[in-house]
Short mmCIF file of C-alpha atoms and ligand atoms in Angstrom, two decimals:
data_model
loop_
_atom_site.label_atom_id
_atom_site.label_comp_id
_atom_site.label_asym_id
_atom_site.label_seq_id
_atom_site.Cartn_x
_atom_site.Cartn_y
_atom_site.Cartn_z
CA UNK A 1 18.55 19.16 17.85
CA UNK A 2 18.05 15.47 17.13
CA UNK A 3 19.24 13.14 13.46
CA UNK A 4 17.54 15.49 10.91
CA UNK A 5 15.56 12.16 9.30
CA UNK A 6 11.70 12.84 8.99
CA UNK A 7 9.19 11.34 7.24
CA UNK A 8 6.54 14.07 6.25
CA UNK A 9 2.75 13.33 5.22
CA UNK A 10 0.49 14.85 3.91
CA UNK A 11 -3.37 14.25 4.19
CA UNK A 12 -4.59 16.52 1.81
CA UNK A 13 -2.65 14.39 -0.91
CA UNK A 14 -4.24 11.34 0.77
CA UNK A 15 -7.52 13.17 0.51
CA UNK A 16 -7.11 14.60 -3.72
CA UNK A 17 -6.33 10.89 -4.22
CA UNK A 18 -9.34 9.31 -3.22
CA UNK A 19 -11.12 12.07 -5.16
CA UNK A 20 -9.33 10.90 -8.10
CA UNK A 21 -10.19 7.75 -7.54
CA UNK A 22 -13.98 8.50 -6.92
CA UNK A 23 -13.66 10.28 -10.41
CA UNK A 24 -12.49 7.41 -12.24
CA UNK A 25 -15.30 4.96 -10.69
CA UNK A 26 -17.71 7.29 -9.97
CA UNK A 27 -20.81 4.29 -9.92
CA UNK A 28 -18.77 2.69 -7.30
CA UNK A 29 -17.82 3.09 -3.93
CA UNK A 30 -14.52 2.71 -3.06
CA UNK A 31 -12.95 1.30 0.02
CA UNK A 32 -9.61 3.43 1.09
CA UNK A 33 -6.84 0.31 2.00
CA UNK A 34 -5.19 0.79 5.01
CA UNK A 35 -3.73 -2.46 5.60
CA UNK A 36 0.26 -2.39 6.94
CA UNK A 37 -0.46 1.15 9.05
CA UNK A 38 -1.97 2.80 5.67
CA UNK A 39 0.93 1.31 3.54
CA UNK A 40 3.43 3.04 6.38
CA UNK A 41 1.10 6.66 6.49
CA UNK A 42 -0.07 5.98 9.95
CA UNK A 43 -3.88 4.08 9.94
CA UNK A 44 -5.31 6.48 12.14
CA UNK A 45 -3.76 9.72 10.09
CA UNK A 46 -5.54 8.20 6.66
CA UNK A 47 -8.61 7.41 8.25
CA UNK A 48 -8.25 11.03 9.01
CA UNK A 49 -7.97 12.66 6.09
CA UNK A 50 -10.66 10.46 4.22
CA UNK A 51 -13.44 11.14 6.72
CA UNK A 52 -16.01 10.98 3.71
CA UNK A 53 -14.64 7.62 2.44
CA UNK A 54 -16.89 5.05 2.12
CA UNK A 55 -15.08 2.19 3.68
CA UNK A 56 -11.74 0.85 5.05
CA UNK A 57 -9.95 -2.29 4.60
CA UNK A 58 -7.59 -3.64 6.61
CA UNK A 59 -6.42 -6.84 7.99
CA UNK A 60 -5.63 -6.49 11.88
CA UNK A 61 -8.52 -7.16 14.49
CA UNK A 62 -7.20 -4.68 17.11
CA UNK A 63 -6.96 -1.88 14.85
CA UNK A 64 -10.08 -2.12 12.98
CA UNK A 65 -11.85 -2.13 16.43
CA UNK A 66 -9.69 0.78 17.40
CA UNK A 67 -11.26 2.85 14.56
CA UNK A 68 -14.51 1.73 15.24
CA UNK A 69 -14.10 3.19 18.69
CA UNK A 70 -12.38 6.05 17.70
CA UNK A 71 -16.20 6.91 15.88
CA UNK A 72 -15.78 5.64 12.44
CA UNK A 73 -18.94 4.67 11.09
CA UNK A 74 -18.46 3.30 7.60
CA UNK A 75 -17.84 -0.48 6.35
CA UNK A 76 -14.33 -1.93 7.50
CA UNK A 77 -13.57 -5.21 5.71
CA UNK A 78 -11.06 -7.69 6.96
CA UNK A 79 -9.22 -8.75 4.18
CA UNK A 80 -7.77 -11.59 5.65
CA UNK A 81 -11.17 -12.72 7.44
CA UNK A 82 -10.94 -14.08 10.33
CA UNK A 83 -8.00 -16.22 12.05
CA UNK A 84 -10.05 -17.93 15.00
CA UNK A 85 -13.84 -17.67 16.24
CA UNK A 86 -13.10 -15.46 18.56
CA UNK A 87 -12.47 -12.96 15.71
CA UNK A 88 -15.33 -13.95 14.21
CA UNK A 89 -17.23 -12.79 17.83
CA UNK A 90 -15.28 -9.22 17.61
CA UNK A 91 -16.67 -8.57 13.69
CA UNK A 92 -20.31 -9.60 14.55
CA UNK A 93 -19.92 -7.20 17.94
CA UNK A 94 -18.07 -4.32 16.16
CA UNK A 95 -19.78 -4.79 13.22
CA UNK A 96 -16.61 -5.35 10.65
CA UNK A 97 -17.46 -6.72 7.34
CA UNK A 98 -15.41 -9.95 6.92
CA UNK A 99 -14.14 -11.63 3.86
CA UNK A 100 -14.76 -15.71 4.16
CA UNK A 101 -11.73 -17.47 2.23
CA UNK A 102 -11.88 -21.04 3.30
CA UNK A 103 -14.33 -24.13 4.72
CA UNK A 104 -13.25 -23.45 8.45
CA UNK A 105 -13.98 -20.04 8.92
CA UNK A 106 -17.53 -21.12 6.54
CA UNK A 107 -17.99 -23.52 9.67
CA UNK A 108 -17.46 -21.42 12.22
CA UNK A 109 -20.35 -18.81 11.07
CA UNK A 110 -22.79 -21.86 10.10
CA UNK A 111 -22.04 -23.61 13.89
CA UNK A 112 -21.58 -20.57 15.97
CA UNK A 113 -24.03 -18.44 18.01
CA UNK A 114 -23.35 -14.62 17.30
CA UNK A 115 -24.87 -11.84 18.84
CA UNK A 116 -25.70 -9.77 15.39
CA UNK A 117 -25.17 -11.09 12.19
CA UNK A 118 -22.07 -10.50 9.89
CA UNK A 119 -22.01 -8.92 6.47
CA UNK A 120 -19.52 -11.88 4.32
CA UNK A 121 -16.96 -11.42 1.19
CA UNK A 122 -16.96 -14.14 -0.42
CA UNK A 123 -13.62 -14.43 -2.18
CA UNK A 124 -12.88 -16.35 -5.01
CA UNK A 125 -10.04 -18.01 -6.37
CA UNK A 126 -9.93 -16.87 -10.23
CA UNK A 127 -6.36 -17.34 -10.40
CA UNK A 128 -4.13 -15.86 -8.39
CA UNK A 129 -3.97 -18.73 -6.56
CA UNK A 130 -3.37 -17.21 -2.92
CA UNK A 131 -6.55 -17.34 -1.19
CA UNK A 132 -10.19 -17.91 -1.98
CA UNK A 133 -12.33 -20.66 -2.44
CA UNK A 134 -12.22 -22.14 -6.45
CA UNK A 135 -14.20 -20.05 -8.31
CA UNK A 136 -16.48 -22.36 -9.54
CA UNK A 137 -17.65 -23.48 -5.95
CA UNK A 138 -19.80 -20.53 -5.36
CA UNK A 139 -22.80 -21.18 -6.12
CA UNK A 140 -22.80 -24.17 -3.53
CA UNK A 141 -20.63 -21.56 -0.96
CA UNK A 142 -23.40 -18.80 -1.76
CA UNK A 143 -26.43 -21.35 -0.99
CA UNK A 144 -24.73 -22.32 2.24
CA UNK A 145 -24.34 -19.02 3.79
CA UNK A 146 -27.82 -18.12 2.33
CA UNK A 147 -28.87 -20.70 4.36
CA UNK A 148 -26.50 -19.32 7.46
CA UNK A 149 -28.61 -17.12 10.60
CA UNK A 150 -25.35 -15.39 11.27
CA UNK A 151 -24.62 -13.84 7.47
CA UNK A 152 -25.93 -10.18 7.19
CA UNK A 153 -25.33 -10.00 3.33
CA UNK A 154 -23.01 -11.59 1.10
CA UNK A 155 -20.70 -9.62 -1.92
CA UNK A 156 -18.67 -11.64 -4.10
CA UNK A 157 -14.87 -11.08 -4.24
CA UNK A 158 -11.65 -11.56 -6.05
CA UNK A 159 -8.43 -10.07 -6.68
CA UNK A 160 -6.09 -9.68 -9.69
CA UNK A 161 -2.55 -11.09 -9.74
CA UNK A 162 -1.73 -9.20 -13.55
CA UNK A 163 -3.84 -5.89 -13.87
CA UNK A 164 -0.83 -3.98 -14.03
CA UNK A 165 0.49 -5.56 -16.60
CA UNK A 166 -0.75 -4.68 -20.04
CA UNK A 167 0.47 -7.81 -21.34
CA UNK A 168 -1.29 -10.32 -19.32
CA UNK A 169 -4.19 -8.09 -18.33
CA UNK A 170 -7.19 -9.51 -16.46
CA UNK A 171 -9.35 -10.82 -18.91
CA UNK A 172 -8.67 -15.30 -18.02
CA UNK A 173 -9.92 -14.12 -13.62
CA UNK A 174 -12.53 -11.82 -15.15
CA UNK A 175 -14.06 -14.74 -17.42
CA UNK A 176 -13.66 -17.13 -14.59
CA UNK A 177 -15.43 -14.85 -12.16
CA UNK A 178 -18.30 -13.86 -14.14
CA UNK A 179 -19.49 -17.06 -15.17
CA UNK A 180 -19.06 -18.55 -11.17
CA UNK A 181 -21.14 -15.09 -10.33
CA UNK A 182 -23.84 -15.62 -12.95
CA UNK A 183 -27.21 -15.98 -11.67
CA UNK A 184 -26.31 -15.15 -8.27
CA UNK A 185 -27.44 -11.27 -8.24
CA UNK A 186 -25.36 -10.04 -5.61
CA UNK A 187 -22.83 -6.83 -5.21
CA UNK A 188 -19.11 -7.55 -6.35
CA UNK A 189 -15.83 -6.12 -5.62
CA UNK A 190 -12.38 -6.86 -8.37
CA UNK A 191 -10.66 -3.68 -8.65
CA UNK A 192 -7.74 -2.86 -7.00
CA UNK A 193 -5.50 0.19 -8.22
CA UNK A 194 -4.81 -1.33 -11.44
CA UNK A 195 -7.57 -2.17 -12.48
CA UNK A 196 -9.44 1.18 -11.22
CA UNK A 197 -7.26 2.76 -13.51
CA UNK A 198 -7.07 0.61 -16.56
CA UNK A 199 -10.66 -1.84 -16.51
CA UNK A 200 -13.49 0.35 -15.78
CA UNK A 201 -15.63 -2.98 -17.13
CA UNK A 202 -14.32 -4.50 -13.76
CA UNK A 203 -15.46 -1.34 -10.99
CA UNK A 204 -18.78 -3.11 -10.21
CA UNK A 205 -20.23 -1.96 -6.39
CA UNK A 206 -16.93 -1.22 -4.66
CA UNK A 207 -13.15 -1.18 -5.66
CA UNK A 208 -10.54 -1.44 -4.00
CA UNK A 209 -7.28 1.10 -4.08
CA UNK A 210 -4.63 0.81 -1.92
CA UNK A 211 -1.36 1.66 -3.54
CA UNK A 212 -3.27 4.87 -5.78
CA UNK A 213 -4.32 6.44 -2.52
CA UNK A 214 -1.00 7.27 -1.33
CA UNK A 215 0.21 8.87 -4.59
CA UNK A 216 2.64 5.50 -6.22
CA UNK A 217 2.31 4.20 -9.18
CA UNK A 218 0.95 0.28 -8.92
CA UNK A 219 2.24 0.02 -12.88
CA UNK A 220 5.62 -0.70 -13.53
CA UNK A 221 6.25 1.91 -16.89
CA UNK A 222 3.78 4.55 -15.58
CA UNK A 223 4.41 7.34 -13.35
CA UNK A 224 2.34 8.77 -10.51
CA UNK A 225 1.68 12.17 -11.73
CA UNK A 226 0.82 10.92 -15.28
CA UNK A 227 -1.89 9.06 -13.37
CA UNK A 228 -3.24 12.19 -11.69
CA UNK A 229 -1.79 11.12 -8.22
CA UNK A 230 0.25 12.99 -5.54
CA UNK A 231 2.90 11.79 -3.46
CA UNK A 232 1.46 11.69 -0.01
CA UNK A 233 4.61 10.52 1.87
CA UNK A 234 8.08 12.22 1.97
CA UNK A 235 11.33 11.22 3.35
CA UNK A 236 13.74 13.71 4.04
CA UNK A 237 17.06 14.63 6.09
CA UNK A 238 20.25 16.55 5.83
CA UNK A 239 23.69 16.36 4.67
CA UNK A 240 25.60 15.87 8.10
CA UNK A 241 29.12 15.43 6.65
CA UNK A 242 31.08 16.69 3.76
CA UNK A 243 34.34 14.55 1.96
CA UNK A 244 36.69 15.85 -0.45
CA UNK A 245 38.09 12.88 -2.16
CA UNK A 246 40.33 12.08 -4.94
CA UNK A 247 40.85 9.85 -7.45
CA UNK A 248 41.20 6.19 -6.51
CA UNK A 249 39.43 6.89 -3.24
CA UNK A 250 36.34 5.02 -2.10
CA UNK A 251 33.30 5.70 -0.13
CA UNK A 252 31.83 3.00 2.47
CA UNK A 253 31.58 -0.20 3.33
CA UNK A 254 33.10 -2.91 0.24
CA UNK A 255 34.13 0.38 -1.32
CA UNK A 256 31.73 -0.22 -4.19
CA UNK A 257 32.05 3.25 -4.97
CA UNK A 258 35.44 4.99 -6.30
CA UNK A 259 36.29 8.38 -7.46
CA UNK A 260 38.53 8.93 -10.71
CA UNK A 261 38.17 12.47 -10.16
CA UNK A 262 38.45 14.95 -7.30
CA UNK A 263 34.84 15.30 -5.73
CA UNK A 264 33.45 16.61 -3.03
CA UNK A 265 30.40 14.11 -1.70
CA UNK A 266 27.92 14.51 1.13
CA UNK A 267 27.11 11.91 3.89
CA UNK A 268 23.00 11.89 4.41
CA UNK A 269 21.47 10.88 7.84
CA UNK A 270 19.64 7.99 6.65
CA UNK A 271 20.31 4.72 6.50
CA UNK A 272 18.61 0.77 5.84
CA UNK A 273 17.89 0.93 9.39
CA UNK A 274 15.73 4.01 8.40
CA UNK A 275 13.86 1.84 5.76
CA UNK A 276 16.09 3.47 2.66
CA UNK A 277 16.52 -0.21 0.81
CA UNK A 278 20.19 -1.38 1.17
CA UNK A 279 20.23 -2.46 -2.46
CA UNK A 280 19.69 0.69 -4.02
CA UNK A 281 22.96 1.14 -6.31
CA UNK A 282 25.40 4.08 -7.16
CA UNK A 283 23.43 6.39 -9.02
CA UNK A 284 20.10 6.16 -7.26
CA UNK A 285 18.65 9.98 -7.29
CA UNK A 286 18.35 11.57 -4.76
CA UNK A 287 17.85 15.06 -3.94
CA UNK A 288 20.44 17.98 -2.49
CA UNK A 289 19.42 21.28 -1.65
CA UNK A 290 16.58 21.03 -4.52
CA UNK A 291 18.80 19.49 -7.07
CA UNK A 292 18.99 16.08 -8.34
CA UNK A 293 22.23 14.13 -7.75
CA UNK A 294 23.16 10.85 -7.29
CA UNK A 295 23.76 8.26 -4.46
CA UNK A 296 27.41 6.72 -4.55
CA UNK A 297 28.41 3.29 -2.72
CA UNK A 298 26.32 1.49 -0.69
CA UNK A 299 23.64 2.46 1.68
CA UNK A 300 24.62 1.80 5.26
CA UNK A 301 23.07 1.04 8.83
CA UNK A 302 22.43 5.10 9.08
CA UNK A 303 24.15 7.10 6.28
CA UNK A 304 24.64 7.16 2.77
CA UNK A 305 26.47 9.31 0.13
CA UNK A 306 25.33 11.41 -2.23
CA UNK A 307 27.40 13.13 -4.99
CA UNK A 308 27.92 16.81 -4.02
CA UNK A 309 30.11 17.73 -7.44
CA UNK A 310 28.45 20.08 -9.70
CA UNK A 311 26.54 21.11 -5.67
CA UNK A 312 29.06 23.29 -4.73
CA UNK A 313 26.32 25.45 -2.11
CA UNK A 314 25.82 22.22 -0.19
CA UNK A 315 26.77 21.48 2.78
CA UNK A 316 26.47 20.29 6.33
CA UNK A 317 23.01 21.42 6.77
CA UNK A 318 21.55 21.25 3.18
CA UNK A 319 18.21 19.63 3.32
CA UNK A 320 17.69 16.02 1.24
CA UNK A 321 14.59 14.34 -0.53
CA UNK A 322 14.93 10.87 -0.28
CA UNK A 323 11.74 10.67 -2.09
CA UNK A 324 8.56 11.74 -2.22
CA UNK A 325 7.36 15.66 -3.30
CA UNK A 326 9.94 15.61 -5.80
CA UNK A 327 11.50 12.78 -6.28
CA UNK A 328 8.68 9.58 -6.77
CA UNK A 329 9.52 6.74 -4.47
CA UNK A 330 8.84 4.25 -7.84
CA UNK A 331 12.37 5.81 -9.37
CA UNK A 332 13.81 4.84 -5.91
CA UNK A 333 11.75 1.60 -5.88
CA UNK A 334 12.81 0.86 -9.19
CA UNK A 335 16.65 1.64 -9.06
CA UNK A 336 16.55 -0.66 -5.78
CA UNK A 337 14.94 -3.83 -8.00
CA UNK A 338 11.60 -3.06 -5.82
CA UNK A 339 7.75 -1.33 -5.55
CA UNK A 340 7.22 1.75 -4.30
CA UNK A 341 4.71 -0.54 -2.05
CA UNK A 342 7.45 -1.78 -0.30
CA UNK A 343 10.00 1.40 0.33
CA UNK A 344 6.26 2.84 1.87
CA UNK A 345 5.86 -0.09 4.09
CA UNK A 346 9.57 -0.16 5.43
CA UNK A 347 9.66 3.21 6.70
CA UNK A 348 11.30 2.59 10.29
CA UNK A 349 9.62 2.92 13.39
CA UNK A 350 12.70 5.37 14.44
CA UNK A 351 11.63 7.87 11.91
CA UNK A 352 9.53 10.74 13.48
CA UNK A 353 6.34 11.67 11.52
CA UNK A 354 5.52 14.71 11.17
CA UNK A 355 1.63 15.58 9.29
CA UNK A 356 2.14 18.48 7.00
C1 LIG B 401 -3.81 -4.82 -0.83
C2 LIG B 401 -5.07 -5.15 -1.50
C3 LIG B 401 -5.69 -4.23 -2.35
C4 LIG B 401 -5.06 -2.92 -2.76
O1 LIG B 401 -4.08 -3.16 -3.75
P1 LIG B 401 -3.28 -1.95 -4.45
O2 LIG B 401 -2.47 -2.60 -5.50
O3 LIG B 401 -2.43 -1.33 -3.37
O4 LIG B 401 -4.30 -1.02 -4.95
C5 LIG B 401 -6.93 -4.57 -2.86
N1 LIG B 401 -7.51 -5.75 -2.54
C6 LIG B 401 -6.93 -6.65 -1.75
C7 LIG B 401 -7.62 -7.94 -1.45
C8 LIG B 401 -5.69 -6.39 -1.20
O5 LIG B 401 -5.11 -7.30 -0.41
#
């Protein structure tokens, strides 16, 4: 018997999502992201369970070519575009749909000889201000890769810094975007969870979920299941140590944490090193045996501590949601001053998957 710590997923949760998705755009086709190892699910295991998708998106060269050999068939788009002509060589042999950001990779497809042409993203800067050419621009951009031997097809591009935030919304990149896009007639992708859920105005020819398709929220003040989505990721482990302590005691490291009554707590095998975020605080939920309780002190390296009180059938043994089924990783996320994104992303290599 090895540390109890798993991380379970499950890709018929993966799979229901998508369809939800699909249901809520249902002109548009929607590419499944699977950047950062499908947001810490495993790329190949949510390519997998979305064998109908209609396209991937990703940003790493050697695993987008490692699906393609593996038999998928569908678009893949590199996010990122590409880093180097070489990569630019590996999309037009592999056929990966690449999204064209800045004036050198533009170069490199108007000055370079490539066995097939490539189908381009052009993406815009409407505001978000990370990368993208300036919106305005594209009509010039558009007539130079029109004029370009090596571009397939061009679809115009941008993405939202705000849509999940009801307050600032999407409306000042959406103005900016249609008017640089005017005239142009070609296929358009905006949407990314947030705005597939709350701008159906924006869903165009393809969106764009990533966050949705795991079953976490991408707003702040909504939860998962109100949104019709399903966790597809759980962490779990056991309680490997029980404490009686008393009051004035402490529990672990800076003993953040102490008692003013007698209490019995439970140490859980998992620890920052497991990706559980060191910052989550003293009262962070957690779940014993199938009952909610609470996380006391600080996380460390491999254990934490979780209030056994009012548990009194727990023990050395008892299993523990860390989240995830029944506990949504954005009430972790949040309690920790972070995105469910992020906890999803962390999960440590040390953690053995298991598919469910
Ligand atoms: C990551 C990403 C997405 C998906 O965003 P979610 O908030 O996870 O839905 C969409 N588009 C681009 C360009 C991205 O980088």
């Amino acid at each position: 018997m090895s540390r109890p710590i798993q991380v379970l997923i499950n890709p018929a949760a993966i799979a229901g999502n998508y369809q939800r998705i699909k249901a809520l755009a249902p002109q548009s086709r929607a590419y499944a992201v699977v950047k950062a190892n499908g947001y810490g699910h495993g790329l190949e295991r949510v390519v997998t369970a979305l064998p109908d998708a209609d396209g991937f998106a990703l940003l790493e060269f050697g695993r987008a070519i490692a699906l393609r050999e593996a038999g998928v068939r569908q678009p893949i788009l590199m996010l990122e575009g590409v880093f180097s002509p070489d990569e630019l060589l590996l999309a037009s042999q592999h056929d990966l749909t690449v999204a064209v950001h800045e004036e050198r990779a533009l170069v490199w497809l108007e000055t370079r000889s490539l066995p097939k042409p490539v189908h381009i993203y052009l993406k815009l800067n409407t505001g978000m201000n990370r990368l993208g050419f300036v919106a305005e621009t594209a009509p010039a951009v558009v007539a130079r890769l029109r004029a370009c031997a090596n571009v397939a097809s061009i679809t115009l591009m941008t993405h939202f810094a705000t849509a999940d935030d009801p307050e600032r919304g999407i409306a000042s990149q959406l103005a900016r975007f249609d008017a640089a896009a005017e005239g142009l007639g070609l296929p358009m992708t905006l949407a990314n969870s947030a705005a597939t859920f709350d701008y159906p105005e924006v869903h165009r020819d393809w969106v764009r979920p990533g966050v949705a398709l795991y079953g976490a929220s991408p707003f702040a003040h909504r939860s998962a299941a109100s949104l019709g989505l399903v966790a597809a990721m759980t962490l779990k482990s056991e309680i490997i140590g029980v404490q009686t302590i008393h009051p004035g005691d402490s529990v672990g490291y800076g003993a953040t944490f102490s008692a003013t009554e007698t209490m019995r707590i439970g140490i859980v095998a998992c620890g920052y090193a497991d990706g559980y975020p060191r910052h989550a605080p003293t009262g962070t939920p957690v779940i014993v045996a199938g009952e909610r309780t609470r996380l006391l002190g600080r996380v460390s390296m491999d254990m934490l501590a979780v209030d056994l009180s009012h548990l009194s059938q727990a023990q050395i043994g008892s299993p523990v949601e860390l989240w995830g089924k029944s506990l949504p990783i954005d009430e972790v996320a949040a309690m920790a001053d972070t995105i469910g994104y992020e906890l999803m992303c962390a999960v440590a290599a040390r953690v053995p998957v298991k598919t469910i």
